[in-house]
Amino acid sequence: METKITVVKADSTTFEGDSGGYYVWSNTNTPLLSEFKLGAAKLLLHPLGFAIPHYAVSSKIGFVVEGTCTVGFVTPDNPEEKVVVINKGDAILDAAGVVSWWFNGGESDVLLVFLGDTSKAIVPGQFTYFNVAEVLGLLGGFHSKFPYYILALLDVWEKAFRRVPQHVYM
C-alpha cells in the first residue's frame, strides 16, 4: 500500500467563537491518522479565551506553538485540582480521563497542537471529548443539585404560563 504524506492545514472546525476555536485534521482528508489510530487537533485561544472543563478517552500531548496558557487538571484518583502555566515551546500531557480546562490570560493568542493515540476513541483518528458540568476547584462553588433546582423552577414557570390565556402570548 502506498502512503501519501503531505502537510495539510486542519480541515474541520469543531468549535469557533469569540474565545477562539478548536480545529481537527479529519481522517477523511488525512487517512494516515485513521490508519495509525492517531488524532491531531489545534486549539486557538484568543486573549481571555477559555476552554470549558472536559475530558477525552484518548491520551495526547499538547505542544504550545505560541503564547502562554493556564491549564487546570483534575485526575480521576485525586479530586485536588492542579494548575500549571505553559509557555511557547512547552509540551504537556493531557491523559485520558483527566478533566482539564484551558485559559488564556495573556494579551496575545495561544495556539496549541495536540497529537495522540485514538485507538479507544469512538472514531479512530478523531479525539472524543466529553464536557463536564461540575469539577472540584473551578466549578465546585455550585451545589450538585443546582441543575435540579433550575429545572424544578422551569417546571414551576411552565405550569404558571399554562394558566395564562392564549391571547396574552401574542
PDB file of C-alpha atoms in Angstrom:
ATOM      1  CA  MET A   1       0.000   0.000   0.000  1.00  0.00           C
ATOM      2  CA  GLU A   2       1.340   3.405  -0.947  1.00  0.00           C
ATOM      3  CA  THR A   3       1.252   6.024   1.781  1.00  0.00           C
ATOM      4  CA  LYS A   4       0.981   9.653   0.770  1.00  0.00           C
ATOM      5  CA  ILE A   5       2.495  12.029   3.313  1.00  0.00           C
ATOM      6  CA  THR A   6       1.682  15.697   2.865  1.00  0.00           C
ATOM      7  CA  VAL A   7       1.471  18.704   5.128  1.00  0.00           C
ATOM      8  CA  VAL A   8      -2.081  19.981   5.349  1.00  0.00           C
ATOM      9  CA  LYS A   9      -3.943  22.511   7.467  1.00  0.00           C
ATOM     10  CA  ALA A  10      -6.560  21.456   9.993  1.00  0.00           C
ATOM     11  CA  ASP A  11      -9.583  20.975   7.765  1.00  0.00           C
ATOM     12  CA  SER A  12     -12.518  20.685  10.156  1.00  0.00           C
ATOM     13  CA  THR A  13     -13.856  23.202  12.659  1.00  0.00           C
ATOM     14  CA  THR A  14     -15.276  21.656  15.820  1.00  0.00           C
ATOM     15  CA  PHE A  15     -15.915  24.959  17.559  1.00  0.00           C
ATOM     16  CA  GLU A  16     -15.292  28.589  16.717  1.00  0.00           C
ATOM     17  CA  GLY A  17     -16.374  31.591  18.760  1.00  0.00           C
ATOM     18  CA  ASP A  18     -15.246  34.822  20.387  1.00  0.00           C
ATOM     19  CA  SER A  19     -12.888  32.983  22.741  1.00  0.00           C
ATOM     20  CA  GLY A  20     -11.115  31.053  19.962  1.00  0.00           C
ATOM     21  CA  GLY A  21     -11.592  27.752  18.202  1.00  0.00           C
ATOM     22  CA  TYR A  22     -10.884  24.046  18.091  1.00  0.00           C
ATOM     23  CA  TYR A  23      -9.889  22.562  14.742  1.00  0.00           C
ATOM     24  CA  VAL A  24      -9.079  18.999  13.740  1.00  0.00           C
ATOM     25  CA  TRP A  25      -7.330  17.185  10.963  1.00  0.00           C
ATOM     26  CA  SER A  26     -10.117  14.913   9.749  1.00  0.00           C
ATOM     27  CA  ASN A  27      -9.438  11.300   8.921  1.00  0.00           C
ATOM     28  CA  THR A  28     -11.278  11.825   5.630  1.00  0.00           C
ATOM     29  CA  ASN A  29      -8.648  14.216   4.289  1.00  0.00           C
ATOM     30  CA  THR A  30      -5.776  12.747   6.302  1.00  0.00           C
ATOM     31  CA  PRO A  31      -6.331   8.960   6.130  1.00  0.00           C
ATOM     32  CA  LEU A  32      -2.921   8.325   7.659  1.00  0.00           C
ATOM     33  CA  LEU A  33      -4.386   9.383  11.013  1.00  0.00           C
ATOM     34  CA  SER A  34      -7.045   6.653  10.869  1.00  0.00           C
ATOM     35  CA  GLU A  35      -4.566   4.103   9.647  1.00  0.00           C
ATOM     36  CA  PHE A  36      -2.288   4.628  12.644  1.00  0.00           C
ATOM     37  CA  LYS A  37      -5.172   5.495  15.042  1.00  0.00           C
ATOM     38  CA  LEU A  38      -3.725   8.938  15.714  1.00  0.00           C
ATOM     39  CA  GLY A  39      -5.574  12.163  16.336  1.00  0.00           C
ATOM     40  CA  ALA A  40      -4.401  15.686  15.552  1.00  0.00           C
ATOM     41  CA  ALA A  41      -6.074  18.910  16.624  1.00  0.00           C
ATOM     42  CA  LYS A  42      -5.392  22.593  17.115  1.00  0.00           C
ATOM     43  CA  LEU A  43      -6.670  24.756  19.994  1.00  0.00           C
ATOM     44  CA  LEU A  44      -6.665  28.516  19.455  1.00  0.00           C
ATOM     45  CA  LEU A  45      -7.495  30.717  22.443  1.00  0.00           C
ATOM     46  CA  HIS A  46      -7.804  34.463  21.996  1.00  0.00           C
ATOM     47  CA  PRO A  47      -6.973  36.753  24.951  1.00  0.00           C
ATOM     48  CA  LEU A  48      -9.248  35.825  27.889  1.00  0.00           C
ATOM     49  CA  GLY A  49     -10.379  32.746  25.939  1.00  0.00           C
ATOM     50  CA  PHE A  50     -11.473  29.755  27.993  1.00  0.00           C
ATOM     51  CA  ALA A  51     -11.935  26.081  27.068  1.00  0.00           C
ATOM     52  CA  ILE A  52     -14.531  24.696  29.493  1.00  0.00           C
ATOM     53  CA  PRO A  53     -13.765  21.648  31.664  1.00  0.00           C
ATOM     54  CA  HIS A  54     -13.782  18.458  29.612  1.00  0.00           C
ATOM     55  CA  TYR A  55     -12.095  15.082  29.334  1.00  0.00           C
ATOM     56  CA  ALA A  56     -11.182  12.745  26.494  1.00  0.00           C
ATOM     57  CA  VAL A  57     -10.946   8.995  26.100  1.00  0.00           C
ATOM     58  CA  SER A  58      -7.563   9.418  24.392  1.00  0.00           C
ATOM     59  CA  SER A  59      -4.229  10.488  25.823  1.00  0.00           C
ATOM     60  CA  LYS A  60      -2.485  13.209  23.879  1.00  0.00           C
ATOM     61  CA  ILE A  61       0.429  15.585  24.029  1.00  0.00           C
ATOM     62  CA  GLY A  62      -0.165  19.297  23.576  1.00  0.00           C
ATOM     63  CA  PHE A  63       2.596  21.396  22.050  1.00  0.00           C
ATOM     64  CA  VAL A  64       2.463  25.146  22.716  1.00  0.00           C
ATOM     65  CA  VAL A  65       3.190  26.810  19.372  1.00  0.00           C
ATOM     66  CA  GLU A  66       2.613  30.360  20.584  1.00  0.00           C
ATOM     67  CA  GLY A  67       1.551  32.211  23.709  1.00  0.00           C
ATOM     68  CA  THR A  68       1.160  31.373  27.394  1.00  0.00           C
ATOM     69  CA  CYS A  69      -1.733  29.333  28.774  1.00  0.00           C
ATOM     70  CA  THR A  70      -3.011  28.405  32.233  1.00  0.00           C
ATOM     71  CA  VAL A  71      -4.229  24.809  32.446  1.00  0.00           C
ATOM     72  CA  GLY A  72      -6.158  23.100  35.222  1.00  0.00           C
ATOM     73  CA  PHE A  73      -6.282  19.318  35.707  1.00  0.00           C
ATOM     74  CA  VAL A  74      -8.361  17.043  37.945  1.00  0.00           C
ATOM     75  CA  THR A  75      -7.381  13.362  37.815  1.00  0.00           C
ATOM     76  CA  PRO A  76      -9.871  10.550  38.466  1.00  0.00           C
ATOM     77  CA  ASP A  77      -7.963   9.343  41.544  1.00  0.00           C
ATOM     78  CA  ASN A  78      -7.364  12.767  43.147  1.00  0.00           C
ATOM     79  CA  PRO A  79     -10.079  15.428  43.453  1.00  0.00           C
ATOM     80  CA  GLU A  80      -7.495  18.160  44.090  1.00  0.00           C
ATOM     81  CA  GLU A  81      -7.091  20.488  41.133  1.00  0.00           C
ATOM     82  CA  LYS A  82      -3.582  21.051  39.739  1.00  0.00           C
ATOM     83  CA  VAL A  83      -2.977  24.316  37.869  1.00  0.00           C
ATOM     84  CA  VAL A  84       0.075  24.900  35.668  1.00  0.00           C
ATOM     85  CA  VAL A  85       1.224  27.641  33.316  1.00  0.00           C
ATOM     86  CA  ILE A  86       2.665  26.563  29.975  1.00  0.00           C
ATOM     87  CA  ASN A  87       4.601  28.714  27.508  1.00  0.00           C
ATOM     88  CA  LYS A  88       5.667  28.668  23.874  1.00  0.00           C
ATOM     89  CA  GLY A  89       7.877  25.635  23.280  1.00  0.00           C
ATOM     90  CA  ASP A  90       6.419  23.574  26.144  1.00  0.00           C
ATOM     91  CA  ALA A  91       4.765  20.190  25.772  1.00  0.00           C
ATOM     92  CA  ILE A  92       2.113  18.921  28.162  1.00  0.00           C
ATOM     93  CA  LEU A  93       0.479  15.525  28.634  1.00  0.00           C
ATOM     94  CA  ASP A  94      -3.317  15.507  28.626  1.00  0.00           C
ATOM     95  CA  ALA A  95      -4.050  11.955  29.787  1.00  0.00           C
ATOM     96  CA  ALA A  96      -7.226  10.012  29.057  1.00  0.00           C
ATOM     97  CA  GLY A  97      -9.949  10.528  31.666  1.00  0.00           C
ATOM     98  CA  VAL A  98      -8.327  13.602  33.198  1.00  0.00           C
ATOM     99  CA  VAL A  99     -10.612  16.634  33.373  1.00  0.00           C
ATOM    100  CA  SER A 100      -8.888  19.740  32.063  1.00  0.00           C
ATOM    101  CA  TRP A 101      -9.657  23.391  31.357  1.00  0.00           C
ATOM    102  CA  TRP A 102      -7.540  25.885  29.412  1.00  0.00           C
ATOM    103  CA  PHE A 103      -7.375  29.671  29.848  1.00  0.00           C
ATOM    104  CA  ASN A 104      -5.502  32.411  28.006  1.00  0.00           C
ATOM    105  CA  GLY A 105      -4.936  35.227  30.479  1.00  0.00           C
ATOM    106  CA  GLY A 106      -2.443  36.988  28.211  1.00  0.00           C
ATOM    107  CA  GLU A 107      -2.758  39.721  25.633  1.00  0.00           C
ATOM    108  CA  SER A 108      -1.941  37.607  22.575  1.00  0.00           C
ATOM    109  CA  ASP A 109      -3.348  34.397  21.108  1.00  0.00           C
ATOM    110  CA  VAL A 110      -2.409  30.954  22.408  1.00  0.00           C
ATOM    111  CA  LEU A 111      -2.005  28.158  19.880  1.00  0.00           C
ATOM    112  CA  LEU A 112      -1.602  24.502  20.862  1.00  0.00           C
ATOM    113  CA  VAL A 113      -1.332  21.450  18.634  1.00  0.00           C
ATOM    114  CA  PHE A 114      -2.411  18.090  20.063  1.00  0.00           C
ATOM    115  CA  LEU A 115      -1.245  14.683  18.851  1.00  0.00           C
ATOM    116  CA  GLY A 116      -2.280  11.422  20.427  1.00  0.00           C
ATOM    117  CA  ASP A 117      -3.477   7.857  20.382  1.00  0.00           C
ATOM    118  CA  THR A 118      -7.139   7.487  19.374  1.00  0.00           C
ATOM    119  CA  SER A 119      -7.379   3.695  19.451  1.00  0.00           C
ATOM    120  CA  LYS A 120     -10.041   3.953  22.216  1.00  0.00           C
ATOM    121  CA  ALA A 121     -11.915   6.832  20.581  1.00  0.00           C
ATOM    122  CA  ILE A 122     -15.368   6.429  19.074  1.00  0.00           C
ATOM    123  CA  VAL A 123     -13.866   7.224  15.650  1.00  0.00           C
ATOM    124  CA  PRO A 124     -10.222   6.185  15.182  1.00  0.00           C
ATOM    125  CA  GLY A 125      -8.255   9.228  14.077  1.00  0.00           C
ATOM    126  CA  GLN A 126     -10.503  11.668  15.990  1.00  0.00           C
ATOM    127  CA  PHE A 127     -10.387  12.704  19.651  1.00  0.00           C
ATOM    128  CA  THR A 128     -13.600  12.026  21.573  1.00  0.00           C
ATOM    129  CA  TYR A 129     -14.411  14.688  24.205  1.00  0.00           C
ATOM    130  CA  PHE A 130     -16.984  14.937  26.974  1.00  0.00           C
ATOM    131  CA  ASN A 131     -17.830  18.272  28.607  1.00  0.00           C
ATOM    132  CA  VAL A 132     -18.138  18.374  32.383  1.00  0.00           C
ATOM    133  CA  ALA A 133     -20.837  20.244  34.266  1.00  0.00           C
ATOM    134  CA  GLU A 134     -19.101  20.325  37.655  1.00  0.00           C
ATOM    135  CA  VAL A 135     -15.493  19.848  38.730  1.00  0.00           C
ATOM    136  CA  LEU A 136     -13.953  20.332  42.142  1.00  0.00           C
ATOM    137  CA  GLY A 137     -11.996  23.567  42.133  1.00  0.00           C
ATOM    138  CA  LEU A 138     -13.127  25.581  39.157  1.00  0.00           C
ATOM    139  CA  LEU A 139     -16.890  24.984  39.342  1.00  0.00           C
ATOM    140  CA  GLY A 140     -17.016  23.465  42.813  1.00  0.00           C
ATOM    141  CA  GLY A 141     -18.862  26.523  44.124  1.00  0.00           C
ATOM    142  CA  PHE A 142     -22.094  25.211  42.615  1.00  0.00           C
ATOM    143  CA  HIS A 143     -24.043  22.685  44.637  1.00  0.00           C
ATOM    144  CA  SER A 144     -24.513  19.366  42.833  1.00  0.00           C
ATOM    145  CA  LYS A 145     -28.307  19.868  42.951  1.00  0.00           C
ATOM    146  CA  PHE A 146     -28.095  23.269  41.213  1.00  0.00           C
ATOM    147  CA  PRO A 147     -29.282  21.903  37.825  1.00  0.00           C
ATOM    148  CA  TYR A 148     -32.155  20.119  39.599  1.00  0.00           C
ATOM    149  CA  TYR A 149     -33.308  23.353  41.245  1.00  0.00           C
ATOM    150  CA  ILE A 150     -33.128  25.246  37.937  1.00  0.00           C
ATOM    151  CA  LEU A 151     -35.158  22.539  36.172  1.00  0.00           C
ATOM    152  CA  ALA A 152     -37.691  22.491  39.014  1.00  0.00           C
ATOM    153  CA  LEU A 153     -38.022  26.273  38.734  1.00  0.00           C
ATOM    154  CA  LEU A 154     -38.550  25.990  34.987  1.00  0.00           C
ATOM    155  CA  ASP A 155     -41.283  23.436  35.649  1.00  0.00           C
ATOM    156  CA  VAL A 156     -43.000  25.894  38.010  1.00  0.00           C
ATOM    157  CA  TRP A 157     -42.781  28.640  35.373  1.00  0.00           C
ATOM    158  CA  GLU A 158     -44.180  26.325  32.718  1.00  0.00           C
ATOM    159  CA  LYS A 159     -47.174  25.447  34.909  1.00  0.00           C
ATOM    160  CA  ALA A 160     -47.766  29.130  35.649  1.00  0.00           C
ATOM    161  CA  PHE A 161     -47.693  30.046  31.943  1.00  0.00           C
ATOM    162  CA  ARG A 162     -50.132  27.262  31.064  1.00  0.00           C
ATOM    163  CA  ARG A 163     -52.750  29.080  33.145  1.00  0.00           C
ATOM    164  CA  VAL A 164     -52.242  32.364  31.255  1.00  0.00           C
ATOM    165  CA  PRO A 165     -54.858  32.833  28.498  1.00  0.00           C
ATOM    166  CA  GLN A 166     -53.564  32.113  24.994  1.00  0.00           C
ATOM    167  CA  HIS A 167     -54.139  35.665  23.726  1.00  0.00           C
ATOM    168  CA  VAL A 168     -51.576  37.058  26.240  1.00  0.00           C
ATOM    169  CA  TYR A 169     -48.713  35.383  24.331  1.00  0.00           C
ATOM    170  CA  MET A 170     -49.494  37.217  21.107  1.00  0.00           C
TER     171      MET A 170
END
